[in-house]
């Protein structure tokens, strides 16, 4: 009898780990302009524009209504890229006369293509974020700035950053180390704060993906989920890949409960799906062939 109970519990636990979290109502392949291939892509909140990194390394914006693409920057990055009310905020790399790498923060206005420098080229830019009020926030050498001006701790929600592999949270002028798995030999990646501002998501090299409270407590392991992002306050989306040492041979987009209690594979085996981006109702991703797809999804009550 005891063995039967244990077997039943094991089955129920396995069912929970693979429960349905999101219903995929439809999926479409995005029609990109001829000659444009997407290594990584983000859909604008209104769905009319796509920011993407082409396979040639340039940063582009695609107007889905006209079907045209414009180059934003030859050295721009998708890292921390975000849409604003009137454009796109992005990082741009440059090299000085001594071949030292610098990174600036710039904005690109969609209406006329005007580019404005928000933060001068820096040797120690750690993160960029767009606040709920549209302000552009940068963490440089451990300090938070809004378009070049120091901001108060009350002005913004917590912004995570990585400095020499360690994870920090900035609350305006206050900076706090949050390293739930310790500091020795650690390399934290892909940190983000949940939409409600109460939880932290991160990947730790050699350990996998986790969520926790902002102070590092209530640590939950989500498994090996690369490039994780929040779908909503209770669901995380990321990619699970395999490679042969040279190229990626498998790739799936995975939805996981933020407490680690369940996970769901959202894409089929015929696609090598990577690098998801998520907003409530939609998940976009690219493939290793340079294609972009959009899934229209709906949360399942649980």
mmCIF file of C-alpha atoms in Angstrom:
data_model
loop_
_atom_site.group_PDB
_atom_site.id
_atom_site.type_symbol
_atom_site.label_atom_id
_atom_site.label_comp_id
_atom_site.label_asym_id
_atom_site.label_seq_id
_atom_site.Cartn_x
_atom_site.Cartn_y
_atom_site.Cartn_z
ATOM 1 C CA UNK A 1 0.000 0.000 0.000
ATOM 2 C CA UNK A 2 2.821 2.381 0.899
ATOM 3 C CA UNK A 3 4.533 1.695 -2.454
ATOM 4 C CA UNK A 4 1.244 2.399 -4.265
ATOM 5 C CA UNK A 5 0.854 5.745 -2.503
ATOM 6 C CA UNK A 6 4.433 6.724 -3.301
ATOM 7 C CA UNK A 7 3.979 5.734 -6.957
ATOM 8 C CA UNK A 8 0.782 7.777 -7.180
ATOM 9 C CA UNK A 9 2.492 10.820 -5.647
ATOM 10 C CA UNK A 10 5.367 10.472 -8.110
ATOM 11 C CA UNK A 11 2.959 10.402 -11.059
ATOM 12 C CA UNK A 12 1.072 13.445 -9.765
ATOM 13 C CA UNK A 13 4.334 15.311 -9.272
ATOM 14 C CA UNK A 14 5.426 14.496 -12.812
ATOM 15 C CA UNK A 15 2.055 15.671 -14.142
ATOM 16 C CA UNK A 16 2.490 18.950 -12.255
ATOM 17 C CA UNK A 17 5.912 19.560 -13.770
ATOM 18 C CA UNK A 18 4.440 19.342 -17.265
ATOM 19 C CA UNK A 19 1.112 21.076 -16.634
ATOM 20 C CA UNK A 20 -0.333 23.455 -19.200
ATOM 21 C CA UNK A 21 0.399 27.042 -18.242
ATOM 22 C CA UNK A 22 -0.382 28.826 -21.511
ATOM 23 C CA UNK A 23 -2.720 27.972 -24.358
ATOM 24 C CA UNK A 24 -1.167 28.666 -27.772
ATOM 25 C CA UNK A 25 -4.145 29.975 -29.740
ATOM 26 C CA UNK A 26 -2.204 30.684 -32.938
ATOM 27 C CA UNK A 27 1.316 31.068 -34.280
ATOM 28 C CA UNK A 28 2.451 33.044 -37.296
ATOM 29 C CA UNK A 29 5.723 33.415 -39.109
ATOM 30 C CA UNK A 30 6.559 37.114 -39.414
ATOM 31 C CA UNK A 31 7.149 38.321 -42.940
ATOM 32 C CA UNK A 32 10.484 40.132 -42.791
ATOM 33 C CA UNK A 33 11.725 42.363 -45.639
ATOM 34 C CA UNK A 34 13.736 40.617 -48.328
ATOM 35 C CA UNK A 35 17.332 40.056 -47.268
ATOM 36 C CA UNK A 36 16.636 40.651 -43.550
ATOM 37 C CA UNK A 37 17.311 37.788 -41.142
ATOM 38 C CA UNK A 38 16.624 38.054 -37.418
ATOM 39 C CA UNK A 39 19.161 36.723 -34.955
ATOM 40 C CA UNK A 40 17.147 38.204 -32.071
ATOM 41 C CA UNK A 41 13.976 40.276 -32.261
ATOM 42 C CA UNK A 42 11.566 42.222 -30.041
ATOM 43 C CA UNK A 43 8.032 43.196 -31.006
ATOM 44 C CA UNK A 44 6.834 46.697 -30.050
ATOM 45 C CA UNK A 45 3.940 46.923 -27.568
ATOM 46 C CA UNK A 46 1.557 48.051 -30.335
ATOM 47 C CA UNK A 47 2.735 45.253 -32.631
ATOM 48 C CA UNK A 48 3.560 47.627 -35.494
ATOM 49 C CA UNK A 49 7.371 47.578 -35.235
ATOM 50 C CA UNK A 50 10.114 45.017 -34.736
ATOM 51 C CA UNK A 51 13.602 45.765 -33.432
ATOM 52 C CA UNK A 52 16.062 43.094 -34.468
ATOM 53 C CA UNK A 53 19.712 42.247 -34.796
ATOM 54 C CA UNK A 54 20.466 41.071 -38.321
ATOM 55 C CA UNK A 55 22.894 38.260 -38.998
ATOM 56 C CA UNK A 56 25.387 40.881 -40.248
ATOM 57 C CA UNK A 57 25.546 42.355 -36.738
ATOM 58 C CA UNK A 58 23.558 45.524 -37.402
ATOM 59 C CA UNK A 59 20.555 46.745 -35.418
ATOM 60 C CA UNK A 60 17.431 47.323 -37.506
ATOM 61 C CA UNK A 61 13.805 48.340 -37.075
ATOM 62 C CA UNK A 62 11.089 46.858 -39.285
ATOM 63 C CA UNK A 63 7.798 48.659 -39.961
ATOM 64 C CA UNK A 64 5.270 45.832 -40.245
ATOM 65 C CA UNK A 65 2.699 48.029 -41.990
ATOM 66 C CA UNK A 66 4.974 49.130 -44.835
ATOM 67 C CA UNK A 67 7.183 46.032 -44.829
ATOM 68 C CA UNK A 68 10.358 48.137 -44.823
ATOM 69 C CA UNK A 69 13.497 47.992 -42.680
ATOM 70 C CA UNK A 70 15.782 50.784 -41.508
ATOM 71 C CA UNK A 71 19.226 50.397 -39.974
ATOM 72 C CA UNK A 72 19.427 51.976 -36.528
ATOM 73 C CA UNK A 73 23.094 51.270 -35.839
ATOM 74 C CA UNK A 74 25.917 49.187 -37.264
ATOM 75 C CA UNK A 75 27.225 48.515 -33.743
ATOM 76 C CA UNK A 76 23.981 48.564 -31.750
ATOM 77 C CA UNK A 77 22.979 45.784 -29.373
ATOM 78 C CA UNK A 78 19.769 43.998 -28.446
ATOM 79 C CA UNK A 79 21.003 43.837 -24.853
ATOM 80 C CA UNK A 80 18.645 45.957 -22.694
ATOM 81 C CA UNK A 81 16.919 47.295 -25.826
ATOM 82 C CA UNK A 82 13.464 48.679 -25.070
ATOM 83 C CA UNK A 83 10.653 50.435 -26.877
ATOM 84 C CA UNK A 84 9.457 53.800 -25.570
ATOM 85 C CA UNK A 85 6.368 55.821 -26.445
ATOM 86 C CA UNK A 86 8.058 57.302 -29.520
ATOM 87 C CA UNK A 87 11.032 55.109 -30.298
ATOM 88 C CA UNK A 88 13.722 52.683 -29.200
ATOM 89 C CA UNK A 89 16.429 52.905 -26.531
ATOM 90 C CA UNK A 90 19.549 50.865 -27.201
ATOM 91 C CA UNK A 91 23.237 50.361 -26.453
ATOM 92 C CA UNK A 92 25.858 51.263 -29.051
ATOM 93 C CA UNK A 93 29.484 50.111 -28.892
ATOM 94 C CA UNK A 94 32.494 52.099 -30.063
ATOM 95 C CA UNK A 95 36.285 51.867 -29.842
ATOM 96 C CA UNK A 96 38.643 54.717 -28.918
ATOM 97 C CA UNK A 97 42.121 55.473 -30.241
ATOM 98 C CA UNK A 98 43.641 52.991 -27.793
ATOM 99 C CA UNK A 99 41.256 50.253 -28.984
ATOM 100 C CA UNK A 100 39.320 50.297 -25.748
ATOM 101 C CA UNK A 101 35.636 49.430 -25.974
ATOM 102 C CA UNK A 102 33.025 51.951 -24.834
ATOM 103 C CA UNK A 103 29.230 51.676 -24.720
ATOM 104 C CA UNK A 104 26.821 54.604 -25.089
ATOM 105 C CA UNK A 105 23.055 54.732 -24.612
ATOM 106 C CA UNK A 106 21.057 56.205 -27.470
ATOM 107 C CA UNK A 107 17.443 56.696 -28.468
ATOM 108 C CA UNK A 108 16.039 56.289 -31.965
ATOM 109 C CA UNK A 109 12.833 58.132 -32.876
ATOM 110 C CA UNK A 110 10.594 56.026 -35.091
ATOM 111 C CA UNK A 111 8.803 58.976 -36.698
ATOM 112 C CA UNK A 112 11.855 60.523 -38.371
ATOM 113 C CA UNK A 113 14.852 58.279 -37.595
ATOM 114 C CA UNK A 114 16.539 60.866 -35.380
ATOM 115 C CA UNK A 115 19.158 59.418 -33.013
ATOM 116 C CA UNK A 116 19.974 61.132 -29.706
ATOM 117 C CA UNK A 117 22.753 60.257 -27.269
ATOM 118 C CA UNK A 118 21.366 59.819 -23.758
ATOM 119 C CA UNK A 119 24.459 58.540 -21.954
ATOM 120 C CA UNK A 120 27.966 59.255 -23.227
ATOM 121 C CA UNK A 121 30.260 56.350 -24.175
ATOM 122 C CA UNK A 122 31.315 54.569 -20.988
ATOM 123 C CA UNK A 123 33.822 51.926 -20.036
ATOM 124 C CA UNK A 124 31.609 50.600 -17.237
ATOM 125 C CA UNK A 125 27.975 50.763 -18.291
ATOM 126 C CA UNK A 126 26.236 47.935 -16.430
ATOM 127 C CA UNK A 127 22.605 48.159 -17.503
ATOM 128 C CA UNK A 128 19.935 50.263 -19.169
ATOM 129 C CA UNK A 129 16.224 50.242 -18.361
ATOM 130 C CA UNK A 130 13.127 52.245 -19.243
ATOM 131 C CA UNK A 131 10.993 53.291 -16.289
ATOM 132 C CA UNK A 132 7.211 53.068 -16.182
ATOM 133 C CA UNK A 133 7.106 56.842 -16.700
ATOM 134 C CA UNK A 134 9.243 56.553 -19.839
ATOM 135 C CA UNK A 135 12.448 57.783 -18.204
ATOM 136 C CA UNK A 136 15.632 56.097 -19.402
ATOM 137 C CA UNK A 137 17.724 54.717 -16.547
ATOM 138 C CA UNK A 138 21.349 53.666 -16.734
ATOM 139 C CA UNK A 139 23.574 52.056 -14.126
ATOM 140 C CA UNK A 140 27.203 53.053 -14.574
ATOM 141 C CA UNK A 141 29.948 52.109 -12.123
ATOM 142 C CA UNK A 142 27.249 51.137 -9.624
ATOM 143 C CA UNK A 143 25.323 54.425 -9.787
ATOM 144 C CA UNK A 144 21.867 54.977 -11.278
ATOM 145 C CA UNK A 145 21.266 57.830 -13.678
ATOM 146 C CA UNK A 146 18.232 59.075 -15.579
ATOM 147 C CA UNK A 147 19.338 60.573 -18.919
ATOM 148 C CA UNK A 148 22.601 61.670 -17.306
ATOM 149 C CA UNK A 149 21.144 62.978 -14.016
ATOM 150 C CA UNK A 150 21.263 61.193 -10.670
ATOM 151 C CA UNK A 151 17.861 60.001 -9.479
ATOM 152 C CA UNK A 152 16.519 59.486 -5.986
ATOM 153 C CA UNK A 153 15.761 56.112 -4.430
ATOM 154 C CA UNK A 154 12.042 56.971 -4.462
ATOM 155 C CA UNK A 155 11.956 57.842 -8.163
ATOM 156 C CA UNK A 156 12.142 54.380 -9.716
ATOM 157 C CA UNK A 157 11.419 50.704 -9.217
ATOM 158 C CA UNK A 158 14.404 48.406 -8.524
ATOM 159 C CA UNK A 159 16.716 47.901 -11.507
ATOM 160 C CA UNK A 160 19.004 44.818 -11.585
ATOM 161 C CA UNK A 161 22.536 44.953 -12.960
ATOM 162 C CA UNK A 162 25.590 42.724 -13.275
ATOM 163 C CA UNK A 163 29.025 43.900 -12.145
ATOM 164 C CA UNK A 164 31.986 41.521 -12.522
ATOM 165 C CA UNK A 165 29.593 38.574 -12.600
ATOM 166 C CA UNK A 166 27.716 39.529 -9.431
ATOM 167 C CA UNK A 167 24.085 40.568 -9.180
ATOM 168 C CA UNK A 168 23.011 43.931 -7.771
ATOM 169 C CA UNK A 169 19.754 45.846 -7.360
ATOM 170 C CA UNK A 170 19.664 49.618 -7.661
ATOM 171 C CA UNK A 171 16.932 51.595 -5.945
ATOM 172 C CA UNK A 172 17.822 55.027 -7.284
ATOM 173 C CA UNK A 173 20.832 56.115 -5.238
ATOM 174 C CA UNK A 174 20.916 52.871 -3.210
ATOM 175 C CA UNK A 175 22.768 49.805 -4.473
ATOM 176 C CA UNK A 176 22.418 46.369 -2.860
ATOM 177 C CA UNK A 177 24.230 43.120 -3.651
ATOM 178 C CA UNK A 178 21.790 40.241 -4.168
ATOM 179 C CA UNK A 179 23.650 36.985 -4.787
ATOM 180 C CA UNK A 180 21.400 34.148 -3.561
ATOM 181 C CA UNK A 181 23.883 31.456 -4.631
ATOM 182 C CA UNK A 182 26.899 33.220 -3.164
ATOM 183 C CA UNK A 183 29.725 35.223 -4.719
ATOM 184 C CA UNK A 184 32.780 32.954 -5.064
ATOM 185 C CA UNK A 185 33.289 32.069 -8.702
ATOM 186 C CA UNK A 186 29.712 33.015 -9.566
ATOM 187 C CA UNK A 187 28.513 34.434 -12.871
ATOM 188 C CA UNK A 188 24.959 35.762 -12.824
ATOM 189 C CA UNK A 189 23.204 36.544 -16.116
ATOM 190 C CA UNK A 190 19.888 37.789 -17.583
ATOM 191 C CA UNK A 191 18.490 39.423 -14.426
ATOM 192 C CA UNK A 192 15.060 41.076 -14.467
ATOM 193 C CA UNK A 193 12.378 42.187 -12.030
ATOM 194 C CA UNK A 194 8.800 40.915 -12.301
ATOM 195 C CA UNK A 195 6.129 43.284 -13.669
ATOM 196 C CA UNK A 196 4.753 43.892 -10.164
ATOM 197 C CA UNK A 197 8.257 44.712 -8.875
ATOM 198 C CA UNK A 198 8.244 42.026 -6.186
ATOM 199 C CA UNK A 199 10.387 39.192 -7.583
ATOM 200 C CA UNK A 200 13.761 38.716 -9.226
ATOM 201 C CA UNK A 201 14.590 36.372 -12.120
ATOM 202 C CA UNK A 202 18.142 35.375 -13.053
ATOM 203 C CA UNK A 203 20.350 32.705 -14.582
ATOM 204 C CA UNK A 204 23.489 31.472 -12.814
ATOM 205 C CA UNK A 205 26.191 29.847 -14.932
ATOM 206 C CA UNK A 206 26.571 26.220 -13.901
ATOM 207 C CA UNK A 207 23.371 26.229 -11.844
ATOM 208 C CA UNK A 208 20.409 27.239 -14.028
ATOM 209 C CA UNK A 209 17.514 29.666 -13.737
ATOM 210 C CA UNK A 210 15.978 30.913 -10.491
ATOM 211 C CA UNK A 211 13.401 33.284 -9.093
ATOM 212 C CA UNK A 212 13.529 34.815 -5.627
ATOM 213 C CA UNK A 213 12.316 37.737 -3.561
ATOM 214 C CA UNK A 214 14.170 41.020 -4.023
ATOM 215 C CA UNK A 215 16.271 40.363 -0.934
ATOM 216 C CA UNK A 216 17.373 36.953 -2.275
ATOM 217 C CA UNK A 217 15.063 34.887 -0.071
ATOM 218 C CA UNK A 218 12.406 32.410 -1.251
ATOM 219 C CA UNK A 219 14.755 30.967 -3.865
ATOM 220 C CA UNK A 220 13.081 28.739 -6.475
ATOM 221 C CA UNK A 221 14.905 26.691 -9.135
ATOM 222 C CA UNK A 222 13.285 26.666 -12.613
ATOM 223 C CA UNK A 223 15.754 24.317 -14.274
ATOM 224 C CA UNK A 224 17.999 25.050 -17.252
ATOM 225 C CA UNK A 225 16.191 27.862 -18.989
ATOM 226 C CA UNK A 226 18.380 30.192 -21.065
ATOM 227 C CA UNK A 227 17.600 33.855 -21.795
ATOM 228 C CA UNK A 228 14.632 33.842 -19.381
ATOM 229 C CA UNK A 229 12.082 36.687 -19.364
ATOM 230 C CA UNK A 230 8.898 37.369 -17.434
ATOM 231 C CA UNK A 231 5.616 36.633 -19.221
ATOM 232 C CA UNK A 232 3.603 37.832 -16.224
ATOM 233 C CA UNK A 233 4.079 37.831 -12.459
ATOM 234 C CA UNK A 234 3.581 34.068 -12.188
ATOM 235 C CA UNK A 235 5.077 32.788 -15.458
ATOM 236 C CA UNK A 236 8.568 32.838 -16.961
ATOM 237 C CA UNK A 237 9.470 32.095 -20.575
ATOM 238 C CA UNK A 238 12.892 31.030 -21.845
ATOM 239 C CA UNK A 239 14.674 28.703 -24.233
ATOM 240 C CA UNK A 240 16.038 25.199 -23.797
ATOM 241 C CA UNK A 241 18.690 24.267 -26.355
ATOM 242 C CA UNK A 242 21.153 21.540 -27.319
ATOM 243 C CA UNK A 243 24.236 21.740 -29.508
ATOM 244 C CA UNK A 244 26.903 19.504 -31.008
ATOM 245 C CA UNK A 245 29.756 21.757 -29.976
ATOM 246 C CA UNK A 246 29.562 23.768 -33.182
ATOM 247 C CA UNK A 247 25.940 24.669 -33.886
ATOM 248 C CA UNK A 248 22.617 24.596 -32.059
ATOM 249 C CA UNK A 249 20.826 21.367 -32.972
ATOM 250 C CA UNK A 250 17.672 21.726 -30.858
ATOM 251 C CA UNK A 251 15.768 24.678 -29.472
ATOM 252 C CA UNK A 252 12.407 24.994 -27.734
ATOM 253 C CA UNK A 253 10.563 27.872 -26.098
ATOM 254 C CA UNK A 254 9.516 26.844 -22.593
ATOM 255 C CA UNK A 255 6.991 28.374 -20.192
ATOM 256 C CA UNK A 256 7.651 27.752 -16.503
ATOM 257 C CA UNK A 257 5.726 28.625 -13.384
ATOM 258 C CA UNK A 258 7.663 31.258 -11.460
ATOM 259 C CA UNK A 259 7.693 29.003 -8.387
ATOM 260 C CA UNK A 260 9.165 26.106 -10.377
ATOM 261 C CA UNK A 261 6.112 23.896 -9.889
ATOM 262 C CA UNK A 262 5.328 23.305 -13.576
ATOM 263 C CA UNK A 263 6.705 23.755 -17.083
ATOM 264 C CA UNK A 264 5.390 23.513 -20.631
ATOM 265 C CA UNK A 265 7.035 23.261 -24.041
ATOM 266 C CA UNK A 266 5.400 25.771 -26.388
ATOM 267 C CA UNK A 267 7.116 25.024 -29.718
ATOM 268 C CA UNK A 268 7.367 21.943 -31.920
ATOM 269 C CA UNK A 269 10.462 19.901 -32.781
ATOM 270 C CA UNK A 270 10.522 21.107 -36.400
ATOM 271 C CA UNK A 271 11.741 24.551 -35.303
ATOM 272 C CA UNK A 272 15.029 25.394 -33.600
ATOM 273 C CA UNK A 273 13.426 28.163 -31.558
ATOM 274 C CA UNK A 274 15.566 30.586 -29.548
ATOM 275 C CA UNK A 275 15.655 33.952 -27.752
ATOM 276 C CA UNK A 276 12.040 34.631 -26.729
ATOM 277 C CA UNK A 277 10.491 37.991 -25.940
ATOM 278 C CA UNK A 278 7.195 38.155 -24.061
ATOM 279 C CA UNK A 279 4.306 40.442 -23.255
ATOM 280 C CA UNK A 280 0.908 39.320 -21.919
ATOM 281 C CA UNK A 281 -0.910 37.698 -24.823
ATOM 282 C CA UNK A 282 2.094 37.329 -27.133
ATOM 283 C CA UNK A 283 5.445 35.548 -27.206
ATOM 284 C CA UNK A 284 7.844 36.138 -30.075
ATOM 285 C CA UNK A 285 11.023 34.231 -30.864
ATOM 286 C CA UNK A 286 13.543 33.657 -33.622
ATOM 287 C CA UNK A 287 15.050 30.544 -35.165
ATOM 288 C CA UNK A 288 18.607 29.663 -36.049
ATOM 289 C CA UNK A 289 17.574 30.156 -39.702
ATOM 290 C CA UNK A 290 16.916 33.862 -39.095
ATOM 291 C CA UNK A 291 13.115 33.583 -39.031
ATOM 292 C CA UNK A 292 10.798 35.281 -36.536
ATOM 293 C CA UNK A 293 7.542 33.883 -35.144
ATOM 294 C CA UNK A 294 4.791 35.281 -32.950
ATOM 295 C CA UNK A 295 2.635 33.081 -30.716
ATOM 296 C CA UNK A 296 -0.703 34.402 -29.499
ATOM 297 C CA UNK A 297 -1.229 32.829 -26.100
ATOM 298 C CA UNK A 298 -3.680 32.813 -23.234
ATOM 299 C CA UNK A 299 -3.033 32.028 -19.580
ATOM 300 C CA UNK A 300 -4.600 28.892 -18.136
ATOM 301 C CA UNK A 301 -6.225 29.315 -14.733
ATOM 302 C CA UNK A 302 -4.439 27.294 -12.090
#
